[in-house]
Coordinates of C-alpha atoms (C1' of nucleotides) in Angstrom, one line a residue:
Chain N
M383 CA 52.4 69.8 112.0
L384 CA 56.0 70.2 111.0
N385 CA 57.8 67.0 110.3
S386 CA 61.4 66.7 111.5
K387 CA 62.9 67.2 108.1
L388 CA 61.0 70.4 107.5
N389 CA 61.8 71.6 111.0
F390 CA 65.5 71.1 110.3
L391 CA 65.1 72.9 107.0
I392 CA 63.6 76.0 108.4
R393 CA 65.3 76.2 111.8
R394 CA 68.9 75.0 111.5
G395 CA 71.2 77.8 110.3
V396 CA 68.4 80.2 109.4
A397 CA 68.4 83.9 110.4
E398 CA 65.0 85.0 109.3
I399 CA 62.1 83.9 107.1
I400 CA 59.6 86.4 105.7
T401 CA 57.1 85.0 106.3
E402 CA 57.5 81.7 107.9
A403 CA 53.8 80.9 107.9
E404 CA 53.5 81.4 104.2
L405 CA 56.6 79.5 103.4
V406 CA 55.4 76.5 105.5
K407 CA 52.1 76.6 103.6
L408 CA 53.9 76.6 100.3
L409 CA 56.1 73.7 101.4
E410 CA 53.2 71.7 102.6
S411 CA 51.3 72.3 99.4
G412 CA 53.5 69.8 97.7
K413 CA 54.1 72.1 94.7
P414 CA 57.7 72.3 93.5
L415 CA 58.9 75.8 94.4
R416 CA 61.1 78.1 92.3
L417 CA 64.0 79.1 94.6
K418 CA 65.8 82.2 93.5
Q419 CA 69.4 82.7 94.2
G420 CA 71.2 85.5 92.5
F421 CA 74.9 86.4 92.3
D422 CA 77.0 89.1 90.8
P423 CA 79.8 87.8 88.7
S424 CA 81.9 90.6 90.1
T425 CA 83.3 88.2 92.8
P426 CA 83.8 84.8 91.1
D427 CA 85.1 82.9 94.1
I428 CA 82.8 81.1 96.4
H429 CA 83.8 80.8 100.0
L430 CA 82.4 79.1 103.1
G431 CA 80.3 82.2 103.8
H432 CA 78.3 81.5 100.6
V433 CA 78.1 77.8 101.4
V434 CA 75.7 78.5 104.3
G435 CA 73.0 79.5 101.8
L436 CA 74.0 77.0 99.1
R437 CA 73.6 74.1 101.5
K438 CA 70.1 75.3 102.2
L439 CA 69.4 75.4 98.5
R440 CA 70.7 71.9 98.3
Q441 CA 68.4 70.8 101.1
F442 CA 65.4 72.3 99.3
Q443 CA 66.4 70.6 96.1
E444 CA 66.4 67.2 97.9
L445 CA 62.7 67.8 98.6
G446 CA 62.0 68.3 95.0
H447 CA 62.3 72.1 94.5
K448 CA 64.1 73.9 91.8
V449 CA 66.8 76.5 92.0
I450 CA 66.8 79.4 89.6
L451 CA 70.3 80.8 89.5
I452 CA 70.3 84.4 88.4
I453 CA 73.5 85.6 86.9
G454 CA 73.6 89.3 87.6
D455 CA 75.4 90.4 84.5
W456 CA 73.6 93.8 84.7
T457 CA 73.7 94.3 88.4
A458 CA 77.4 93.4 88.4
Q459 CA 78.0 96.5 86.4
I460 CA 76.6 98.5 89.3
G461 CA 78.0 96.7 92.3
D462 CA 75.9 95.5 95.2
P463 CA 75.8 98.3 97.8
S464 CA 74.9 95.8 100.5
G465 CA 77.2 96.2 103.5
Q466 CA 79.5 98.4 101.4
S467 CA 80.9 101.6 102.6
V468 CA 82.2 102.7 99.2
T469 CA 81.1 102.7 95.6
R470 CA 82.3 99.7 93.7
P471 CA 84.0 99.9 90.4
M472 CA 82.3 98.8 87.2
L473 CA 83.4 95.7 85.3
S474 CA 83.9 94.9 81.7
P475 CA 81.6 92.4 79.9
E476 CA 84.5 90.0 79.3
Q477 CA 85.4 90.0 82.9
I478 CA 81.8 89.4 83.9
E479 CA 81.5 86.4 81.5
A480 CA 84.7 84.8 82.8
N481 CA 83.7 85.3 86.4
A482 CA 80.3 83.8 85.8
Q483 CA 81.8 80.6 84.4
T484 CA 84.2 80.3 87.4
Y485 CA 81.3 81.0 89.7
M486 CA 79.0 78.3 88.3
K487 CA 81.7 75.7 88.4
Q488 CA 82.1 76.3 92.1
F489 CA 78.4 76.7 92.7
F490 CA 77.6 73.2 91.5
K491 CA 80.0 71.7 94.0
V492 CA 77.2 72.3 96.5
V493 CA 74.1 72.7 94.5
D494 CA 72.6 70.0 92.3
K495 CA 73.1 71.1 88.7
E496 CA 70.3 68.8 87.5
K497 CA 67.7 70.7 89.5
T498 CA 69.0 74.1 88.6
E499 CA 68.0 76.5 85.9
A500 CA 70.6 79.2 85.1
R501 CA 69.2 82.5 83.9
W502 CA 71.1 85.6 82.8
Q503 CA 69.7 89.0 83.7
S504 CA 70.4 90.2 80.2
E505 CA 67.6 87.9 79.0
W506 CA 65.2 90.6 80.2
Y507 CA 67.3 93.7 80.8
D508 CA 68.8 93.8 77.3
K509 CA 65.3 94.5 76.1
F510 CA 64.7 97.4 78.5
N511 CA 64.4 100.9 77.2
L512 CA 64.2 104.1 79.1
S513 CA 60.5 104.1 79.5
D514 CA 60.7 100.6 81.1
V515 CA 63.3 102.1 83.5
F516 CA 61.0 105.0 84.3
K517 CA 58.1 102.6 85.0
L518 CA 60.2 100.6 87.3
T519 CA 62.0 103.3 89.2
S520 CA 58.8 105.4 89.7
K521 CA 57.5 102.7 92.1
F522 CA 60.2 103.5 94.7
T523 CA 61.1 106.7 96.5
V524 CA 64.4 108.1 97.7
A525 CA 63.2 107.9 101.3
Q526 CA 62.7 104.1 100.8
S527 CA 66.3 103.8 99.6
L528 CA 67.7 105.8 102.5
A529 CA 65.8 103.7 104.9
R530 CA 68.4 101.0 104.4
E531 CA 71.2 101.1 106.9
D532 CA 74.2 101.0 104.6
F533 CA 72.8 103.9 102.6
S534 CA 71.8 106.0 105.5
K535 CA 75.1 105.4 107.2
R536 CA 77.0 106.4 104.1
Y537 CA 74.8 109.4 103.6
S538 CA 75.2 110.7 107.1
A539 CA 79.0 110.0 107.0
G540 CA 79.2 112.2 103.9
R541 CA 80.3 109.3 101.7
P542 CA 79.1 109.1 98.1
I543 CA 76.2 107.0 97.0
S544 CA 75.7 106.8 93.2
L545 CA 72.3 106.7 91.6
T546 CA 73.0 103.4 90.0
E547 CA 73.5 101.9 93.4
M548 CA 70.0 103.0 94.4
L549 CA 68.9 101.1 91.3
Y550 CA 70.4 97.9 92.5
P551 CA 67.6 96.7 94.8
I552 CA 65.1 97.5 92.1
L553 CA 66.8 95.5 89.5
Q554 CA 67.3 92.6 91.8
G555 CA 63.7 92.9 92.7
Y556 CA 62.5 92.8 89.2
D557 CA 64.5 89.6 88.6
S558 CA 62.0 88.0 91.0
V559 CA 59.2 89.2 88.7
A560 CA 60.9 88.0 85.6
I561 CA 61.4 84.5 86.8
Q562 CA 58.3 84.3 89.1
A563 CA 60.2 83.4 92.2
D564 CA 58.5 81.7 95.1
V565 CA 61.4 82.0 97.5
E566 CA 64.5 84.2 97.4
F567 CA 67.6 83.1 99.3
G568 CA 70.3 85.3 100.6
G569 CA 72.4 86.4 103.6
T570 CA 70.9 88.7 106.2
D571 CA 72.6 91.6 104.4
Q572 CA 70.3 90.9 101.4
K573 CA 67.1 91.6 103.3
F574 CA 66.4 95.0 101.7
N575 CA 67.0 93.7 98.2
C576 CA 64.9 90.7 98.7
L577 CA 62.1 92.7 100.1
A578 CA 62.2 95.0 97.1
G579 CA 61.4 91.9 95.0
R580 CA 58.5 91.0 97.3
E581 CA 57.0 94.5 96.9
L582 CA 57.6 94.6 93.2
Q583 CA 55.9 91.3 92.6
Q584 CA 52.9 92.4 94.4
M585 CA 52.7 95.6 92.5
M586 CA 52.9 93.6 89.3
G587 CA 50.2 91.2 90.3
Q588 CA 52.3 88.2 91.3
P589 CA 52.2 86.4 94.6
P590 CA 55.0 87.9 96.7
Q591 CA 58.1 85.7 97.1
Q592 CA 59.1 84.4 100.5
V593 CA 62.4 85.6 101.8
F594 CA 64.8 83.1 103.3
L595 CA 67.7 84.7 105.0
V596 CA 70.7 82.8 106.4
P597 CA 73.2 84.2 108.9
L598 CA 76.4 85.7 107.7
L599 CA 79.4 83.5 108.6
I600 CA 82.1 85.3 110.4
G601 CA 85.5 85.1 108.7
T602 CA 88.8 83.7 110.0
D603 CA 89.6 87.0 111.7
G604 CA 86.7 86.4 114.1
S605 CA 85.3 89.9 113.6
D606 CA 83.8 90.6 110.2
K607 CA 81.6 88.6 107.9
M608 CA 83.6 86.4 105.6
S609 CA 84.5 88.2 102.4
K610 CA 87.3 87.9 99.9
S611 CA 88.0 91.6 100.0
L612 CA 88.6 91.5 103.7
G613 CA 91.0 88.6 103.3
N614 CA 89.3 86.5 106.0
H615 CA 87.8 83.9 103.7
I616 CA 88.2 80.2 103.2
G617 CA 87.6 79.4 99.5
I618 CA 85.9 76.2 98.5
D619 CA 88.5 75.8 95.9
D620 CA 91.3 76.1 98.5
P621 CA 93.5 73.1 98.5
P622 CA 92.8 70.6 101.3
R623 CA 95.7 71.5 103.5
E624 CA 95.1 75.2 103.2
M625 CA 91.5 74.8 103.9
Y626 CA 92.2 72.6 106.9
G627 CA 94.8 75.1 108.2
K628 CA 92.6 78.1 107.9
L629 CA 89.8 76.3 109.8
M630 CA 92.3 75.5 112.6
S631 CA 93.1 79.1 112.9
I632 CA 89.6 80.4 113.5
P633 CA 89.0 81.9 116.9
D634 CA 87.3 79.6 119.4
P635 CA 84.0 81.5 119.7
L636 CA 83.3 80.7 116.0
I637 CA 83.5 76.9 116.4
I638 CA 79.9 76.3 117.1
D639 CA 78.7 78.6 114.4
Y640 CA 80.7 76.8 111.8
F641 CA 79.4 73.5 112.9
E642 CA 75.8 74.7 112.7
L643 CA 76.1 76.6 109.5
I644 CA 78.3 74.5 107.3
T645 CA 78.2 70.9 108.5
D646 CA 75.6 68.2 108.8
I647 CA 76.5 67.3 112.3
P648 CA 73.2 66.7 114.2
N649 CA 72.0 69.4 116.6
P650 CA 72.2 67.2 119.7
E651 CA 75.9 66.6 119.0
I652 CA 76.5 70.3 118.5
A653 CA 74.8 71.0 121.7
E654 CA 77.2 68.6 123.4
F655 CA 80.2 70.4 121.9
S656 CA 78.8 73.6 123.1
Q657 CA 78.4 72.2 126.6
Q658 CA 82.0 70.9 126.5
L659 CA 83.3 74.2 125.5
A660 CA 81.4 76.0 128.2
T661 CA 82.6 73.7 130.9
Q662 CA 86.1 73.6 129.4
S663 CA 86.0 69.9 129.5
I664 CA 87.5 69.7 126.1
N665 CA 90.5 71.3 124.3
P666 CA 88.8 73.4 121.6
M667 CA 91.6 72.3 119.3
I668 CA 90.1 68.8 119.2
L669 CA 86.7 70.2 118.1
K670 CA 88.4 72.4 115.5
K671 CA 90.1 69.3 114.1
R672 CA 86.8 67.6 113.8
L673 CA 85.4 70.7 112.1
A674 CA 88.3 71.0 109.7
H675 CA 88.0 67.3 108.8
E676 CA 84.3 67.5 108.2
I677 CA 84.6 70.5 105.9
V678 CA 87.6 69.3 103.9
T679 CA 85.7 66.0 103.4
Q680 CA 82.8 68.0 101.9
F681 CA 84.9 69.6 99.3
H682 CA 87.8 67.2 98.7
G683 CA 86.6 63.8 100.0
N684 CA 87.6 61.8 103.0
K685 CA 91.0 60.7 101.7
A686 CA 92.2 64.3 101.3
A687 CA 90.8 65.1 104.7
L688 CA 92.8 62.4 106.3
E689 CA 95.9 63.5 104.6
A690 CA 95.3 67.1 105.7
D691 CA 94.8 65.8 109.3
E692 CA 98.1 64.1 109.1
H693 CA 99.9 67.0 107.5
F694 CA 98.6 69.3 110.1
A695 CA 99.7 67.1 113.0
R696 CA 103.1 66.6 111.5
V697 CA 104.0 70.1 110.4
F698 CA 102.2 72.3 112.9
Q699 CA 101.9 70.3 116.0
R700 CA 105.0 68.2 116.0
R701 CA 106.9 70.8 114.0
E702 CA 108.3 68.2 111.6
L703 CA 109.0 68.6 108.0
P704 CA 106.1 68.0 105.6
E705 CA 106.2 64.8 103.6
E706 CA 106.6 66.6 100.4
M707 CA 107.2 70.3 99.7
E708 CA 107.8 72.6 96.8
S709 CA 111.3 72.7 95.6
I710 CA 113.6 75.4 94.5
S711 CA 115.9 74.6 91.7
I712 CA 119.5 75.8 91.7
G713 CA 121.3 75.8 88.3
L714 CA 124.8 74.4 88.4
K715 CA 127.8 75.3 86.3
S716 CA 128.9 71.7 86.2
A717 CA 127.2 68.5 87.3
S718 CA 130.2 67.7 89.6
E719 CA 129.5 70.5 92.0
I720 CA 128.2 69.1 95.4
E721 CA 127.8 72.4 97.1
V722 CA 127.4 76.0 96.0
Q723 CA 127.5 79.5 97.5
R724 CA 124.4 81.5 97.0
D725 CA 122.8 84.8 98.2
I726 CA 119.9 83.7 100.4
T727 CA 118.0 86.9 99.9
R728 CA 117.8 86.3 96.2
L729 CA 116.8 82.7 96.7
L730 CA 114.0 83.7 99.0
V731 CA 112.6 86.1 96.5
K732 CA 112.9 83.6 93.7
A733 CA 111.1 81.0 95.8
K734 CA 108.4 83.5 96.7
L735 CA 109.2 83.2 100.3
A736 CA 109.8 87.0 100.4
K737 CA 108.3 89.8 98.4
S738 CA 111.5 91.7 97.9
R739 CA 115.1 91.4 98.9
S740 CA 114.5 94.1 101.5
E741 CA 111.9 91.9 103.1
A742 CA 114.2 88.9 102.8
R743 CA 116.9 90.8 104.7
R744 CA 114.4 91.7 107.4
L745 CA 113.4 88.0 107.8
L746 CA 117.0 87.1 108.1
A747 CA 117.6 89.7 110.7
Q748 CA 114.6 88.5 112.7
G749 CA 115.8 84.9 112.8
A750 CA 113.0 83.6 110.7
V751 CA 115.2 81.7 108.2
D752 CA 116.9 78.3 108.7
I753 CA 118.5 75.6 106.6
D754 CA 118.1 72.1 107.7
G755 CA 117.1 73.4 111.1
Q756 CA 120.2 75.6 111.4
K757 CA 119.3 79.3 111.9
I758 CA 121.1 81.5 109.5
S759 CA 122.0 85.2 109.6
Q760 CA 124.4 85.6 106.8
E761 CA 123.3 86.5 103.3
S762 CA 125.7 84.2 101.7
V763 CA 125.0 80.5 102.3
T764 CA 126.4 77.2 101.3
L765 CA 123.8 74.8 99.8
K766 CA 123.8 71.2 99.1
D767 CA 121.2 69.2 97.1
G768 CA 118.3 68.3 99.3
N769 CA 118.8 71.0 101.9
V770 CA 115.5 72.3 103.3
I771 CA 115.0 76.1 103.6
R772 CA 112.4 77.2 106.1
V773 CA 111.0 80.6 106.5
G774 CA 108.7 81.4 109.5
K775 CA 107.0 78.5 111.1
H776 CA 105.7 76.6 108.1
D777 CA 107.0 77.6 104.8
F778 CA 109.5 75.1 103.4
R779 CA 111.4 74.7 100.1
K780 CA 113.6 71.8 99.2
V781 CA 116.8 72.6 97.4
K782 CA 117.1 70.8 94.1
F783 CA 120.3 70.9 92.0
Q784 CA 120.0 71.1 88.3
G785 CA 123.2 70.5 86.5
Chain B
rG1355 C1' 75.3 128.7 89.3
rG1356 C1' 77.3 130.6 94.4
rA1357 C1' 80.0 129.8 99.2
rG1358 C1' 83.0 126.7 102.1
rG1359 C1' 85.9 122.2 103.4
rG1360 C1' 89.0 118.3 101.7
rG1361 C1' 92.3 114.6 98.6
rU1362 C1' 98.8 111.7 102.7
rG1363 C1' 101.5 104.8 102.8
rC1364 C1' 96.9 98.4 102.8
rC1365 C1' 93.1 101.3 105.9
rG1366 C1' 92.1 105.2 109.4
rG1367 C1' 94.5 109.5 110.4
rA1368 C1' 98.8 113.4 112.2
rG1369 C1' 102.0 116.6 109.8
rU1370 C1' 101.3 123.1 107.0
rG1371 C1' 109.1 125.2 104.0
rG1372 C1' 114.5 121.8 106.3
rA1373 C1' 115.8 117.0 111.7
rC1374 C1' 110.0 113.3 106.7
rA1375 C1' 110.3 107.2 103.9
rA1376 C1' 106.7 110.8 106.8
rU1377 C1' 103.9 110.8 114.6
rC1378 C1' 100.1 107.5 116.0
rG1379 C1' 96.2 103.5 115.7
rG1380 C1' 94.5 99.2 112.9
rA1381 C1' 95.8 95.4 109.5
rG1382 C1' 100.0 92.5 108.1
rC1383 C1' 104.9 89.9 108.9
rA1384 C1' 108.7 87.8 112.3
rG1385 C1' 110.2 86.2 117.3
rG1386 C1' 108.4 84.6 122.4
rC1387 C1' 104.2 82.2 125.0
rU1388 C1' 100.4 78.6 123.0
rG1389 C1' 96.1 74.7 121.0
rU1390 C1' 98.8 77.6 113.8
rA1391 C1' 92.7 80.1 119.2
rA1392 C1' 92.3 84.6 122.1
rA1393 C1' 95.1 87.8 125.2
rC1394 C1' 99.9 89.4 126.1
rC1395 C1' 105.4 90.8 125.4
rU1396 C1' 109.3 92.2 121.6
rG1397 C1' 110.9 93.6 116.8
rC1398 C1' 109.8 94.7 111.7
rC1399 C1' 106.5 97.0 108.4
rG1400 C1' 108.3 101.5 100.1
rC1401 C1' 112.1 99.6 96.6
rC1402 C1' 117.4 98.9 95.4
rU1403 C1' 122.1 98.7 97.6
rU1404 C1' 129.2 97.1 97.5
rU1405 C1' 125.3 99.7 104.2
rG1406 C1' 128.4 105.1 102.1
rG1407 C1' 124.1 105.8 100.2
rG1408 C1' 120.7 105.9 95.9
rC1409 C1' 115.7 105.9 93.9
rU1410 C1' 110.4 106.3 94.0
rA1411 C1' 106.2 108.3 97.1
rC1412 C1' 101.8 112.7 100.3
rG1413 C1' 95.2 113.7 93.8
rU1414 C1' 97.6 115.2 88.5
rA1415 C1' 100.8 118.6 85.8
rG1416 C1' 103.8 122.6 86.1
rG1417 C1' 106.3 126.6 89.1
rU1418 C1' 108.9 129.3 93.4
rU1419 C1' 113.1 127.8 96.6
rC1420 C1' 119.7 125.9 98.2
rG1421 C1' 115.5 122.8 100.0
rA1422 C1' 108.3 121.3 99.1
rA1423 C1' 103.6 116.5 101.7
rU1424 C1' 104.0 121.6 103.4
rC1425 C1' 104.1 127.9 99.3
rC1426 C1' 102.1 129.5 94.1
rU1427 C1' 99.3 128.3 89.3
rA1428 C1' 96.2 125.2 86.4
rC1429 C1' 93.6 120.8 86.1
rC1430 C1' 91.0 116.3 88.1
rC1431 C1' 88.1 114.1 92.0
rC1432 C1' 85.1 114.0 96.8
rC1433 C1' 82.0 116.3 100.7
rU1434 C1' 78.8 120.2 103.0
rC1435 C1' 75.5 124.4 102.7
rC1436 C1' 72.6 127.8 99.4
rA1437 C1' 69.8 127.8 94.5

RNA sequence: GGAGGGGUGCCGGAGUGGACAAUCGGAGCAGGCUGUAAACCUGCCGCCUUUGGGCUACGUAGGUUCGAAUCCUACCCCCUCCA
């Protein structure tokens, strides 16, 4: 039956497989499979939500299968309607190209480049003419489109749905035909699109692809799926400290999900964590530190993770100054000056600690600003070289004189 | 093509001639509490300012008025029903 590796592959961090029996048969056949993963270069930055699926791809690759990465340069012009409540704006070709490059750079931080074939949709769609479009679209009905939840919701809420959006699943589906995909990967919100591929392949005489759906990772706000536009994301290009800090700020109920979906920690150990949380025999903060460490290690290496550990403990737990911080330079009239008078609101704006002077004044009034630990309320301040300006709990700048 | 409804701040959504930089909720920011969790409490939440005030903003462009988010005209966009 299933060996343990295979079991892990299709059970851990998987939402749904259509159909599992067929997929297992394919995997056991020993044939290298063509794994389809598409993306729209409309959103160039990969975050931990994407990593859930990318890690799966990696695991399949380790068993000898091949990833076909589809660069959706045509679908990006439409905008994926999945989970959207509004029509997305179209993008320029230049923007798409630039985004695709950024995306691939990040993609290969998780997925093995050597076992990946990148294909652009334009390889086949550039050749399409209107009669090809007719042939393709005639295979689907409006009722089928409206069957999907996001469309039906928008429709009944009286929100617009453009015709091109209805085209989206069909185009994505045809990609599967074009590259003869064996398995398509995606988040659960991709179910409809992936199934369209399955149907289309059958209509066009190909064996239907299997659909491998991974759960959607909840973002740092603890309520919605992780997405850049919601601002609840943790980017894989985030610097170590920031990544660590964001992970520490996730709500407790997310801890186990994160361990399951984006780390390699074995199931029994996660079960133990879960038990500890349920019985309150551990401070969840300890587990989050472990989680943060694991994930920062994945993307930045162990050394950076250790450094982030230390930085977090120092700045956020012990409320001490960070080891190094950004500086703000102050121009001097003459090198002999040892202290100067400055308007703090201007400095805060200059140092990007406040968006406007109005905001800086508000911060001041709220007691959010201090210099060397001394809370200040006056706009005019006396500064010396090496003073540390702090805004809020953890934004620091070191004053640097430049004569 | 016809009839009707609507476009307000990051989002939702009040406001239908002056007291509106615009009720309220959410998001966000700051302070308290804490585990940079949640919950909770408090304050802030357009820009500039010599703190008097000034400027920009309620789809766009004009107009009426001492005064317009609110009235008029044209235009743009969205939705619903009929065809």
